[in-house]
mmCIF file of C-alpha atoms (C1' of nucleotides) in Angstrom:
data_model
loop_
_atom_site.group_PDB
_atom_site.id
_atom_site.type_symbol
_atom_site.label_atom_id
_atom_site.label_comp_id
_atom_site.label_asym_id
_atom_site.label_seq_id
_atom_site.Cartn_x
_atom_site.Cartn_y
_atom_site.Cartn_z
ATOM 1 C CA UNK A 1 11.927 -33.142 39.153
ATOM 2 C CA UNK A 2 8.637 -31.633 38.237
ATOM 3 C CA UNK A 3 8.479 -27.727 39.196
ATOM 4 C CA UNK A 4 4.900 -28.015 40.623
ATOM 5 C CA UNK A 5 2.885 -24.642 41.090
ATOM 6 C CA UNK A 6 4.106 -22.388 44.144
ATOM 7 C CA UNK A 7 6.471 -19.770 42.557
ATOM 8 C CA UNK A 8 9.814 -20.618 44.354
ATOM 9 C CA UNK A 9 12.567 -18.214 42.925
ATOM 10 C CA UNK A 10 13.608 -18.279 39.496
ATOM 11 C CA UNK A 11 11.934 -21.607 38.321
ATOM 12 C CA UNK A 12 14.120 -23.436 35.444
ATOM 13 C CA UNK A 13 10.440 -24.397 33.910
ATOM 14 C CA UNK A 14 7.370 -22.110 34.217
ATOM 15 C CA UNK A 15 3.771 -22.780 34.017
ATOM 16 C CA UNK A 16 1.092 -21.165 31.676
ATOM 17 C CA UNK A 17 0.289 -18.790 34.258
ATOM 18 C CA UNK A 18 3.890 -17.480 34.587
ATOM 19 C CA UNK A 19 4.849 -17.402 31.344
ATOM 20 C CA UNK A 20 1.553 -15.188 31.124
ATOM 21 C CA UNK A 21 2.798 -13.317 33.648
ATOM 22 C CA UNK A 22 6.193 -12.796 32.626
ATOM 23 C CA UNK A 23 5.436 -12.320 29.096
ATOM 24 C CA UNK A 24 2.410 -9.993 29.278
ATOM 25 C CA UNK A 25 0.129 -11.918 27.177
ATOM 26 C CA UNK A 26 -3.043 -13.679 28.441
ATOM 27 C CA UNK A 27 -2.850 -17.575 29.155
ATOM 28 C CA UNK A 28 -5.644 -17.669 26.689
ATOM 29 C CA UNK A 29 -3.185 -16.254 23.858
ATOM 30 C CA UNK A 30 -0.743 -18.481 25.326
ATOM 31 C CA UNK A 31 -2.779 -21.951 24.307
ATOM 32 C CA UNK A 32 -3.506 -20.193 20.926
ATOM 33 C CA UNK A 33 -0.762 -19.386 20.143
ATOM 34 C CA UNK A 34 0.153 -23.277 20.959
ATOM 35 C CA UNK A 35 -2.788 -24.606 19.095
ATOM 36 C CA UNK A 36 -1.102 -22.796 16.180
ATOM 37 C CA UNK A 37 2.440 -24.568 16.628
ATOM 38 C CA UNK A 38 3.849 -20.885 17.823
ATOM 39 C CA UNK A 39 4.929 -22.120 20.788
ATOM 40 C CA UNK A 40 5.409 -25.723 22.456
ATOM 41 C CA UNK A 41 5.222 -27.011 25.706
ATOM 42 C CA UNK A 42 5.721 -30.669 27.918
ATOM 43 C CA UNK A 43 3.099 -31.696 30.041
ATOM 44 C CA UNK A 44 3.476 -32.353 33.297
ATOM 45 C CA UNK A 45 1.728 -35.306 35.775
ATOM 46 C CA UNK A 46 -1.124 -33.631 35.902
ATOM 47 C CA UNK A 47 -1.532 -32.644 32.313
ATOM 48 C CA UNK A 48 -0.413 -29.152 32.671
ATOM 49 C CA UNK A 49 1.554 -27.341 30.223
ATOM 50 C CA UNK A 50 4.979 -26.925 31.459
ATOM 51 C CA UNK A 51 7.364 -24.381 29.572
ATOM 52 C CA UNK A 52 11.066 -23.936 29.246
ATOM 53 C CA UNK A 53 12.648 -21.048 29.598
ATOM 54 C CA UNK A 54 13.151 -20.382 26.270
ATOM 55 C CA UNK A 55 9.264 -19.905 25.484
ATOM 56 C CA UNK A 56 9.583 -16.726 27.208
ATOM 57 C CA UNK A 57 11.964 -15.100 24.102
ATOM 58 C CA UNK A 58 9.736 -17.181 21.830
ATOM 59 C CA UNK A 59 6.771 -15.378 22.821
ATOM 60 C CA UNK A 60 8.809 -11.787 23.560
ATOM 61 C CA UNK A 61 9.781 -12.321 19.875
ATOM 62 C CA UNK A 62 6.029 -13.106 19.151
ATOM 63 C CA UNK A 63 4.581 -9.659 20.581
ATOM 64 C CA UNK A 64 7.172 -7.676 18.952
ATOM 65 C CA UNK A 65 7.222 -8.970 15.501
ATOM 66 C CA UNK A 66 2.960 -8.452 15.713
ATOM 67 C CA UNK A 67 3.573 -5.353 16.776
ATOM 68 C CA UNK A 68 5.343 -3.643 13.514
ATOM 69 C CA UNK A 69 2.936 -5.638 11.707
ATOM 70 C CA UNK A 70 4.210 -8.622 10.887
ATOM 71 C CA UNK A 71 1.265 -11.461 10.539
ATOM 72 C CA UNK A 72 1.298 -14.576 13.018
ATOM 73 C CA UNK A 73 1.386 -16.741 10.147
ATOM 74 C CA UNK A 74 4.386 -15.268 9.065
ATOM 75 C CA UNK A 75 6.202 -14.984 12.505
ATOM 76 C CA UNK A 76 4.992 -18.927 12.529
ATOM 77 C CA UNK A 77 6.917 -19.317 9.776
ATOM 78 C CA UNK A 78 9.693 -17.912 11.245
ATOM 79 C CA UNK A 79 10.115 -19.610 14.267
ATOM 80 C CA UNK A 80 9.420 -22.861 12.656
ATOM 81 C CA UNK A 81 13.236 -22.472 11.491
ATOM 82 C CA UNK A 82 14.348 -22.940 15.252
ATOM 83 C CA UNK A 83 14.273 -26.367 16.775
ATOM 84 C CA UNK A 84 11.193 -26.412 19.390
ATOM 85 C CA UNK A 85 12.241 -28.880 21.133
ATOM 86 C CA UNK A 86 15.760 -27.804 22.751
ATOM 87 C CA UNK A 87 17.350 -23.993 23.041
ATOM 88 C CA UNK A 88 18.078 -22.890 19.392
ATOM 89 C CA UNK A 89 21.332 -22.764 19.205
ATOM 90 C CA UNK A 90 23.759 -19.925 17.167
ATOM 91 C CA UNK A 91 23.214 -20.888 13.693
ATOM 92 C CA UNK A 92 19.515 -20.916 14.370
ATOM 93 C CA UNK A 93 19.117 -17.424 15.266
ATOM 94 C CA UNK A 94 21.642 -16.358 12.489
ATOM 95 C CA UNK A 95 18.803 -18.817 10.066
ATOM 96 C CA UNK A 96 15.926 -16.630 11.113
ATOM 97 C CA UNK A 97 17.513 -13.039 11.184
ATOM 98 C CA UNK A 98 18.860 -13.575 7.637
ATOM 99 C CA UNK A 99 15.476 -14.507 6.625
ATOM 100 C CA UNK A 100 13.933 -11.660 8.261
ATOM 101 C CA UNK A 101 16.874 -8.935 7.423
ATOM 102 C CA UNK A 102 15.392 -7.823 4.086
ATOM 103 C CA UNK A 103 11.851 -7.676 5.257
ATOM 104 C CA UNK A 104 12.450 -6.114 7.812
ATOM 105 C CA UNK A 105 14.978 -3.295 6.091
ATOM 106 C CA UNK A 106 12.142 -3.183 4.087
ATOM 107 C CA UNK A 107 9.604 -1.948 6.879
ATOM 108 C CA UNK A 108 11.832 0.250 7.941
ATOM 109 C CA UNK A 109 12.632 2.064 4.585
ATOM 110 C CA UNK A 110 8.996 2.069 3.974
ATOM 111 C CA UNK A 111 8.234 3.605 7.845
ATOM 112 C CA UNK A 112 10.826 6.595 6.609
ATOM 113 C CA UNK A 113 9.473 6.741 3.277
ATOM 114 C CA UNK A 114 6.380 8.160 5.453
ATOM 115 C CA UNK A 115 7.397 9.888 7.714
ATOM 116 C CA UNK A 116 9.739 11.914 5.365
ATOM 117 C CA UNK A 117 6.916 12.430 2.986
ATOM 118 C CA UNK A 118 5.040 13.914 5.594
ATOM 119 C CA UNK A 119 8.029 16.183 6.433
ATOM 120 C CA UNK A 120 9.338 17.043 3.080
ATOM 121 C CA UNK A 121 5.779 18.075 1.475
ATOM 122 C CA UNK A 122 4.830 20.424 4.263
ATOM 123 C CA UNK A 123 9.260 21.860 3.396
ATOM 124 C CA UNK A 124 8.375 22.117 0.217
ATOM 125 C CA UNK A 125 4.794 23.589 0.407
ATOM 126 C CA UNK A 126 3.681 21.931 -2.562
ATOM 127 C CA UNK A 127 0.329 20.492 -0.672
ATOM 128 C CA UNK A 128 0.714 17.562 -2.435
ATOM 129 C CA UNK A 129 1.926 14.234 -1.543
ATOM 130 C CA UNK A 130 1.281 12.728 -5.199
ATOM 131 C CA UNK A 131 2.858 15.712 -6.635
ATOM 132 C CA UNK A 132 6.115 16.788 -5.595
ATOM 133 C CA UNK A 133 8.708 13.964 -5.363
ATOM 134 C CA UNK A 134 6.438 11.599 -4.940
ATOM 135 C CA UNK A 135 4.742 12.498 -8.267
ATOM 136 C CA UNK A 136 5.662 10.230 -11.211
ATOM 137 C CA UNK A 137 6.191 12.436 -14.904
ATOM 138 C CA UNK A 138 3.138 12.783 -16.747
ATOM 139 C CA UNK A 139 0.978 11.534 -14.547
ATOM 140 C CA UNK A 140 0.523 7.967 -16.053
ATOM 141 C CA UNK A 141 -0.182 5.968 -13.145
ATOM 142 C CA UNK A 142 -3.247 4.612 -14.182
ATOM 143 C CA UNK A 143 -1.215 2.243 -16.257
ATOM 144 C CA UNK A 144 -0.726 -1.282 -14.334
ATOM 145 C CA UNK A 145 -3.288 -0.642 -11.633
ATOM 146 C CA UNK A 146 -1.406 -1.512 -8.610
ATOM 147 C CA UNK A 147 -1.362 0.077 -5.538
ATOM 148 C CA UNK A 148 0.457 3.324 -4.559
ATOM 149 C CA UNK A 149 3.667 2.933 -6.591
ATOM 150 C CA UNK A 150 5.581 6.009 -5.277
ATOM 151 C CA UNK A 151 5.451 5.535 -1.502
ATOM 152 C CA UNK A 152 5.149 1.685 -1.691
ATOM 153 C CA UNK A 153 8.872 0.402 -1.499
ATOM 154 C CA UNK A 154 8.134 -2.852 -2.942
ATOM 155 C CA UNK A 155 5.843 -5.845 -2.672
ATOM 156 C CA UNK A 156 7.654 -7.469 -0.208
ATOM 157 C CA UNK A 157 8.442 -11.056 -0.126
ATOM 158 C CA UNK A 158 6.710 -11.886 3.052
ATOM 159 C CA UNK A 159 3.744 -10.019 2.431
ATOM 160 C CA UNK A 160 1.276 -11.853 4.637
ATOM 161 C CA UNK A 161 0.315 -8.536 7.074
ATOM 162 C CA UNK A 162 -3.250 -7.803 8.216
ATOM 163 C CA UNK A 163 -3.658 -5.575 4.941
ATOM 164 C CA UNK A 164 -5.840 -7.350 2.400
ATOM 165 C CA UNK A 165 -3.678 -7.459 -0.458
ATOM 166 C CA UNK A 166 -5.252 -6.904 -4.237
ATOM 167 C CA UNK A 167 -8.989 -7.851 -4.224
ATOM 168 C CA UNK A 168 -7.891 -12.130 -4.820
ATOM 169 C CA UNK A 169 -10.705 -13.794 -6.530
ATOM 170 C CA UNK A 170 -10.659 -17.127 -4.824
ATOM 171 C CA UNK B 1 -20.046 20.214 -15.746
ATOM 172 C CA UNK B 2 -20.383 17.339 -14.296
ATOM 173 C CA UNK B 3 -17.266 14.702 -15.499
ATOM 174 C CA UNK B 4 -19.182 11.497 -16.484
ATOM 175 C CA UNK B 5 -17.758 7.735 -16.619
ATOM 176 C CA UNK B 6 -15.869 7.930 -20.245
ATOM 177 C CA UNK B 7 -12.081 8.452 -19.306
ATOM 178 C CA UNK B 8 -11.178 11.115 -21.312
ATOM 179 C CA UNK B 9 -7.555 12.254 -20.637
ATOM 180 C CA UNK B 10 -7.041 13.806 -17.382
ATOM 181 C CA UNK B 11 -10.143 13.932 -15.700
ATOM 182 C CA UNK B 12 -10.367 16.305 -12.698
ATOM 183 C CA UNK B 13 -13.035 14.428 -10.755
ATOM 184 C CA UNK B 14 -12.798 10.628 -10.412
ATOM 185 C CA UNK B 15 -15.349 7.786 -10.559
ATOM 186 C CA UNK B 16 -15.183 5.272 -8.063
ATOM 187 C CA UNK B 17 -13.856 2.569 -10.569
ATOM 188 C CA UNK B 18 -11.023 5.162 -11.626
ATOM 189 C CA UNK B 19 -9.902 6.073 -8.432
ATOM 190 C CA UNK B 20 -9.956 2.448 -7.638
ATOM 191 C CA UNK B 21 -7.791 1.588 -10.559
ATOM 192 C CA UNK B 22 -5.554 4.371 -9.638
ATOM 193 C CA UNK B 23 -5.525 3.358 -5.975
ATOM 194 C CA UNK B 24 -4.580 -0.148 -6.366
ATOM 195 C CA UNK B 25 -7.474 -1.137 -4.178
ATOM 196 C CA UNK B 26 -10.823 -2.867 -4.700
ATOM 197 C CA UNK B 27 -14.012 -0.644 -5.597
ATOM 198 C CA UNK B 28 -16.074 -2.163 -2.501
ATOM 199 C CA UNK B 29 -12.756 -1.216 -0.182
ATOM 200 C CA UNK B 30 -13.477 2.362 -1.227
ATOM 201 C CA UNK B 31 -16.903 2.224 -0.039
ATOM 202 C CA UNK B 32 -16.239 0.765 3.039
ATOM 203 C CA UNK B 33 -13.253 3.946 3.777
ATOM 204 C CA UNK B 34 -16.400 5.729 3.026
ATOM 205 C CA UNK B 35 -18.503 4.439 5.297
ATOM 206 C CA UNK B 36 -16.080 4.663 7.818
ATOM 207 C CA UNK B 37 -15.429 8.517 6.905
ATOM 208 C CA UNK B 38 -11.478 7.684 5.753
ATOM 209 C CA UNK B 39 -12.796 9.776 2.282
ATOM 210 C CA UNK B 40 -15.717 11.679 0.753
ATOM 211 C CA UNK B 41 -17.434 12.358 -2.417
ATOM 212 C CA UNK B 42 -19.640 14.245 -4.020
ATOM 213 C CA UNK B 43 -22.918 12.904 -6.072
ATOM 214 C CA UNK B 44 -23.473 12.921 -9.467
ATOM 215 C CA UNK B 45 -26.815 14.081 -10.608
ATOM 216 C CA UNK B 46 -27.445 9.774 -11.337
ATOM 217 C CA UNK B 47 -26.457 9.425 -7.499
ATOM 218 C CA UNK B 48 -22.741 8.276 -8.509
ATOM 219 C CA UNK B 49 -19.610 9.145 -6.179
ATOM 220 C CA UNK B 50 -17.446 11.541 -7.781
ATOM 221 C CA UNK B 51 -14.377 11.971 -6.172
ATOM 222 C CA UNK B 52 -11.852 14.844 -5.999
ATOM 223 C CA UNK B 53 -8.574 14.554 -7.140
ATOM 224 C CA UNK B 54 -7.435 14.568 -3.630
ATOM 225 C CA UNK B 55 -8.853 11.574 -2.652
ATOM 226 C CA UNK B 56 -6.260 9.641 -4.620
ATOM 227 C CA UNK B 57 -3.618 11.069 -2.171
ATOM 228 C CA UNK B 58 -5.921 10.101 0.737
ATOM 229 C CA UNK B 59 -6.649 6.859 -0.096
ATOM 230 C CA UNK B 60 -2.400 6.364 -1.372
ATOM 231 C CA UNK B 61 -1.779 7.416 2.642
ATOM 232 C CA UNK B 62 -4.146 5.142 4.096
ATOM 233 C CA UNK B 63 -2.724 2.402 2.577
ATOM 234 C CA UNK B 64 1.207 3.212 3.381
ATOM 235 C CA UNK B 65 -0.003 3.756 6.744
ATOM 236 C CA UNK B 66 -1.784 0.517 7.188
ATOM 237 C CA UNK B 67 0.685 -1.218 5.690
ATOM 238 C CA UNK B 68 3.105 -0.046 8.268
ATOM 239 C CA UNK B 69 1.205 -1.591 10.731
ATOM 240 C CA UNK B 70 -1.168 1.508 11.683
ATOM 241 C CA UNK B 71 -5.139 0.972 12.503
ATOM 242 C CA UNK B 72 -7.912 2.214 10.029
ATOM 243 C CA UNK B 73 -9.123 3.968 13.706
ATOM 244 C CA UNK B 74 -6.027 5.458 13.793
ATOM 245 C CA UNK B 75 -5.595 7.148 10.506
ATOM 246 C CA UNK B 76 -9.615 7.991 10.509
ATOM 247 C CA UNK B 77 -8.033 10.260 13.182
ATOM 248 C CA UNK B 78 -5.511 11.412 11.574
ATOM 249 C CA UNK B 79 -7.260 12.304 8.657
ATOM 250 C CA UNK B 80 -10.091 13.701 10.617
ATOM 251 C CA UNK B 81 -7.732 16.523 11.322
ATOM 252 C CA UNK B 82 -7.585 16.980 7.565
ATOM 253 C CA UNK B 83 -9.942 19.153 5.795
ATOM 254 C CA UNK B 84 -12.287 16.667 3.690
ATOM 255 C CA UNK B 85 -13.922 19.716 1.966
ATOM 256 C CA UNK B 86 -11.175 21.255 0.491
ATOM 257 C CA UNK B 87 -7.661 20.694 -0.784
ATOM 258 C CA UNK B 88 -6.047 20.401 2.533
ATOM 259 C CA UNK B 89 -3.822 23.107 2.852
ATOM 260 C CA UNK B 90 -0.013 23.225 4.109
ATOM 261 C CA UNK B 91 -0.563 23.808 7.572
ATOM 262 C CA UNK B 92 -2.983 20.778 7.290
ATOM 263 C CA UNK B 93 0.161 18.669 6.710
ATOM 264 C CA UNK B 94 1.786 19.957 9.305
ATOM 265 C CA UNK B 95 -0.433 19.145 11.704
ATOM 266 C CA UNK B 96 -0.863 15.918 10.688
ATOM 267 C CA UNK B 97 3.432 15.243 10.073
ATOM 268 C CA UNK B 98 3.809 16.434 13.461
ATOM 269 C CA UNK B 99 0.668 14.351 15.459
ATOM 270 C CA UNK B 100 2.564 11.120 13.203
ATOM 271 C CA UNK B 101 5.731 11.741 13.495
ATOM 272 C CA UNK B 102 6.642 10.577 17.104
ATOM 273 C CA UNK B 103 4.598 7.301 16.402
ATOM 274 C CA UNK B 104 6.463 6.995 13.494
ATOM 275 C CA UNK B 105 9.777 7.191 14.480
ATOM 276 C CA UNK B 106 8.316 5.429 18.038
ATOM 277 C CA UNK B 107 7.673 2.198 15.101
ATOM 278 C CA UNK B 108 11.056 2.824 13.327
ATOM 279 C CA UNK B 109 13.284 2.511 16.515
ATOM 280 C CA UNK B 110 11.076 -0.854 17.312
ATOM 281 C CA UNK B 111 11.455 -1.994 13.872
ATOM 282 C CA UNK B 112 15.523 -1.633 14.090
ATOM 283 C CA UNK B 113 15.660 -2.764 17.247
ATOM 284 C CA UNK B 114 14.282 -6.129 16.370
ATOM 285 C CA UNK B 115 16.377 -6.161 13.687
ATOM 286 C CA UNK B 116 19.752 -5.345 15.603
ATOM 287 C CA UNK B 117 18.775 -7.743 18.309
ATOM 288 C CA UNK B 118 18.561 -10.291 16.194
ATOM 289 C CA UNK B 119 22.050 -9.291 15.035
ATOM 290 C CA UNK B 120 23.386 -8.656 18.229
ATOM 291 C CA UNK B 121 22.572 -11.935 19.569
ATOM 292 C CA UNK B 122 24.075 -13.827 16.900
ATOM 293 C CA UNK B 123 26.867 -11.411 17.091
ATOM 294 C CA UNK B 124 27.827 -12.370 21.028
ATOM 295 C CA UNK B 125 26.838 -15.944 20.954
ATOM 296 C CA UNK B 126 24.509 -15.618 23.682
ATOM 297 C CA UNK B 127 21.757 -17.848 21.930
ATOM 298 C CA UNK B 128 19.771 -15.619 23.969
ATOM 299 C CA UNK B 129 17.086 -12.575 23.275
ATOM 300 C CA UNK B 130 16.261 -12.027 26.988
ATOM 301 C CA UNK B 131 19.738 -12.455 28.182
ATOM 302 C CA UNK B 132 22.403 -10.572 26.816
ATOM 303 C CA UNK B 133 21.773 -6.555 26.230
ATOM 304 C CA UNK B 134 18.181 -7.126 26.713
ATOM 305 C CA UNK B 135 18.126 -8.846 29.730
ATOM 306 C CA UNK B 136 17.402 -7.078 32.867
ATOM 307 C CA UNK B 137 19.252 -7.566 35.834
ATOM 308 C CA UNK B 138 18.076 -10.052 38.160
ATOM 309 C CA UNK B 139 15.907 -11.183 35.941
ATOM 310 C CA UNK B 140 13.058 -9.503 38.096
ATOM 311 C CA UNK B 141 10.737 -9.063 35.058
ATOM 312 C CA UNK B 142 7.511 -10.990 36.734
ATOM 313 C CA UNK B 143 7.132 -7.849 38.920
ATOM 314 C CA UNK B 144 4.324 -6.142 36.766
ATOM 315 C CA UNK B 145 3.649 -7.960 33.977
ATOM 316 C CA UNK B 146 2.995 -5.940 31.606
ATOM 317 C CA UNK B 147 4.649 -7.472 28.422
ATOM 318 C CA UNK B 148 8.196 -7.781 26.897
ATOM 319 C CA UNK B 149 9.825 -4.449 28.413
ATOM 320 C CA UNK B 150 12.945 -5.179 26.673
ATOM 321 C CA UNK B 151 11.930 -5.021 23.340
ATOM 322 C CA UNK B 152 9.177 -3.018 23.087
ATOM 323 C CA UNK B 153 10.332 0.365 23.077
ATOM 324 C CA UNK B 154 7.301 2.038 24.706
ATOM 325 C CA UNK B 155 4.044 1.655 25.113
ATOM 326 C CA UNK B 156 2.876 3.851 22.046
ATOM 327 C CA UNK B 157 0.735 7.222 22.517
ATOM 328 C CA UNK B 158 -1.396 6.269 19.450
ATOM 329 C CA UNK B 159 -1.754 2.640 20.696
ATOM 330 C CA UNK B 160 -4.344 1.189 18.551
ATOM 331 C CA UNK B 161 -2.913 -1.214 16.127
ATOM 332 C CA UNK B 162 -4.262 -4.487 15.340
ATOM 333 C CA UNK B 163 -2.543 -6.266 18.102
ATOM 334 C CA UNK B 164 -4.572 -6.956 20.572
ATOM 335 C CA UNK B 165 -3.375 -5.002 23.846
ATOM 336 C CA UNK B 166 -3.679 -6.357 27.841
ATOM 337 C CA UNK B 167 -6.258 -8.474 28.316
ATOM 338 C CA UNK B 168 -8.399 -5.481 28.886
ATOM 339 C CA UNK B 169 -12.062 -6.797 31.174
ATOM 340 C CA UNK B 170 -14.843 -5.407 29.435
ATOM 341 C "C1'" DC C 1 -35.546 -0.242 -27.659
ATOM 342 C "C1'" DT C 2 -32.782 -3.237 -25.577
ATOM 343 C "C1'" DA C 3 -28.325 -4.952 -24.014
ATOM 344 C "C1'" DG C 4 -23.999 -3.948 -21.549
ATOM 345 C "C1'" DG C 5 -21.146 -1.766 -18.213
ATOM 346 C "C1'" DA C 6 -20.516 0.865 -14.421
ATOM 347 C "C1'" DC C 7 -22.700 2.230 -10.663
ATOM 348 C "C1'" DC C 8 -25.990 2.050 -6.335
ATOM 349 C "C1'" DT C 9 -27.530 -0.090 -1.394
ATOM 350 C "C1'" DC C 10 -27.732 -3.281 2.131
ATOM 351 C "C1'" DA C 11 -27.039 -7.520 4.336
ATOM 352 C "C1'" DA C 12 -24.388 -11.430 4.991
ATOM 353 C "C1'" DC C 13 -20.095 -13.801 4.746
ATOM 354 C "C1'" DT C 14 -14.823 -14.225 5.623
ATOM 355 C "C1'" DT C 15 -10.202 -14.242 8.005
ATOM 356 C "C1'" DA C 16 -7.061 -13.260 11.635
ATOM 357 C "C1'" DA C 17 -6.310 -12.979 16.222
ATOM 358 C "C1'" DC C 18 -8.048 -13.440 20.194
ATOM 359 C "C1'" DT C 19 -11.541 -13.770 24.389
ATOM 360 C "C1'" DT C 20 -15.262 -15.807 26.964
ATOM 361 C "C1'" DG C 21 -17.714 -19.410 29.002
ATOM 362 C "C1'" DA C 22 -19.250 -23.898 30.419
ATOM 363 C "C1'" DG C 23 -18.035 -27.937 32.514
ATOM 364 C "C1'" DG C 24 -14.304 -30.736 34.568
ATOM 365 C "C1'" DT C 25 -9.497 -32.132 36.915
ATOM 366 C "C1'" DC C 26 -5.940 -31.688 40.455
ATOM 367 C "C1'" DA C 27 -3.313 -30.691 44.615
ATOM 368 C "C1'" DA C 28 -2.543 -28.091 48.888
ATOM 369 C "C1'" DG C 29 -4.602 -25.878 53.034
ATOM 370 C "C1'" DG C 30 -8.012 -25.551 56.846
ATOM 371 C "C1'" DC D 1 -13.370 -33.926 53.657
ATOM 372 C "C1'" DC D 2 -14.183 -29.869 51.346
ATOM 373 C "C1'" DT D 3 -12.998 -25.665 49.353
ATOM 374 C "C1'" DT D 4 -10.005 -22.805 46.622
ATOM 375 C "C1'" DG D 5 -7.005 -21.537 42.874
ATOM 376 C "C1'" DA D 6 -4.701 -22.813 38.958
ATOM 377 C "C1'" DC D 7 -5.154 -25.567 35.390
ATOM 378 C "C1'" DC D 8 -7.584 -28.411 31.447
ATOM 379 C "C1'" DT D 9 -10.685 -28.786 26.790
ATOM 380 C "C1'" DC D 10 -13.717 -27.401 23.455
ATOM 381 C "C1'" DA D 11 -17.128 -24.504 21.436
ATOM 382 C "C1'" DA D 12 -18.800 -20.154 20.589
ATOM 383 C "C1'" DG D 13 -18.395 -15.109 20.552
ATOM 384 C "C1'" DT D 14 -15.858 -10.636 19.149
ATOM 385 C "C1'" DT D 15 -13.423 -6.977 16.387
ATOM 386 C "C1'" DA D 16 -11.205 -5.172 12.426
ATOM 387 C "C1'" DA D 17 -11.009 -4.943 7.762
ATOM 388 C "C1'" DG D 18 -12.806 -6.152 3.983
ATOM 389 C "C1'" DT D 19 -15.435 -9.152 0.260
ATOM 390 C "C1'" DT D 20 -19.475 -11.193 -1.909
ATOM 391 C "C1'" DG D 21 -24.002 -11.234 -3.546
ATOM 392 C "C1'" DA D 22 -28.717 -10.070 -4.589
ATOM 393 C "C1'" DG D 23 -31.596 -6.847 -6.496
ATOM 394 C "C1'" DG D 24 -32.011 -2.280 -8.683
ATOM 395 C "C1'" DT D 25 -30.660 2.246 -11.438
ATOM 396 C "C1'" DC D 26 -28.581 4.766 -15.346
ATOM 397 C "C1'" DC D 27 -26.476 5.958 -19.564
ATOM 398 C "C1'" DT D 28 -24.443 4.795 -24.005
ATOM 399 C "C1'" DA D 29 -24.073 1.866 -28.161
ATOM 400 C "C1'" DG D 30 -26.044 -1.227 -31.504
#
DNA sequence: CTAGGACCTCAACTTAACTTGAGGTCAAGG
DNA sequence: CCTTGACCTCAAGTTAAGTTGAGGTCCTAG
């Protein structure tokens, strides 16, 4: 019962290549992405990694996640919410996009945040980003020394992306 | 005339530890932005940076942008469009709002997107990402692999953020 | 005058997310 | 039987974005 090889139609189990193929991502990213219990796969005879069809979503949900920013450890996270070993069912998806809902409303606000600072400092023609609206009365920021309080939404629960936060003295 | 270290009130020039208190981010992460040409300074006569006022708003944008999922390459660029001399002026704004603001809203439609798909497909029942509204008919995806077309919205102008793209051959 | 903080440079280390390479297996075709 | 292409493992290399550390300067206060 073992799809070998040979591409024969639409294959109910895909090898590493395809699934590289299909997905877009090398078969290089594939096995790390295994070696860091993103994805999962059954071997077959001949010790090659066999996928199900559902490792192709995993992996579409992989790129796109990465893509607005969201760290691998975190998507890991995620996805370890959904059973690996059979199609997640309803109530696992539902699991995973309540978790993500608020972060990811977050991103968003924070993305338009930008973009309408941009917009609504060159309307305004005060030159200033940390004047204007954005400015906070008096001045005072120095206070707390954390981060850029007016266009920073809020220090998200997540909070694992690529950007170093605070200087962490291990 | 030159403002040295004692914070006295509202200073008008900065000192690399106040801008980094300001800033929210580590003293050494300011030199590095420097290195890389993100900001400038001026020298004190003792060889100390001296920063303008400005520079907090730089430094508050690269750090919103980043966190958004935007490359330190990529806002270099941005900025570079930005006078470092001076106070950038309105029009320098503009120019920079408008180069952003299709890659911003390019991030914001991706960012809803996999937020409504997760919805969606909990919404229908599907179980599925690649079915369902996402799925293309046929399911003829392997044709030119070149990642998941579904979800991604498009291949992004500015394209360099920290996920790795095609398995480029040097 | 000497001690303390804040600053300087430069090189080396770190982490995440991959990629590359060396050396080896496996099955189908000529 | 032998080659070819796809696959395997494991170790080492790479890039971005910083951090850490060693060794040195400078000013202000005691």
């Amino acid at each position: 019962m073992d799809k070998l090889p040979g591409p024969v139609g639409v294959p109910q189990v895909l090898t590493v290549g395809e699934l590289a193929r299909r997905s877009g991502v090398a078969v290089s990213t594939l096995h790390f992405y295994e070696a860091k219990g993103l994805i999962r796969s059954e071997r077959s005879v001949g010790n090659q990694r066999r996928y199900a069809r559902a490792a192709l979503r995993r992996v579409s949900f992989i790129r796109v996640a990465q893509r607005v920013g969201i760290s691998l450890a975190d998507i890991a996270a995620a996805l370890a919410s959904l059973p690996a070993t059979a199609a997640p069912g309803r109530e696992d998806w539902a699991r995973l996009s309540a978790a993500w809902r608020s972060e990811l409303d977050e991103r968003i606000a924070q993305l338009k945040k930008l973009r309408d600072t941009l917009d609504d400092c060159i309307g305004c023609g005060c030159l200033s980003i940390d004047r204007c609206r954005l400015r906070n009365p008096g001045d005072k920021l120095a206070e707390e020394g954390a981060g850029p309080r007016r266009l920073l939404v809020k220090p998200s629960v997540v909070g694992a992306h690529p950007v170093r936060d605070k200087p962490t003295r291990r």
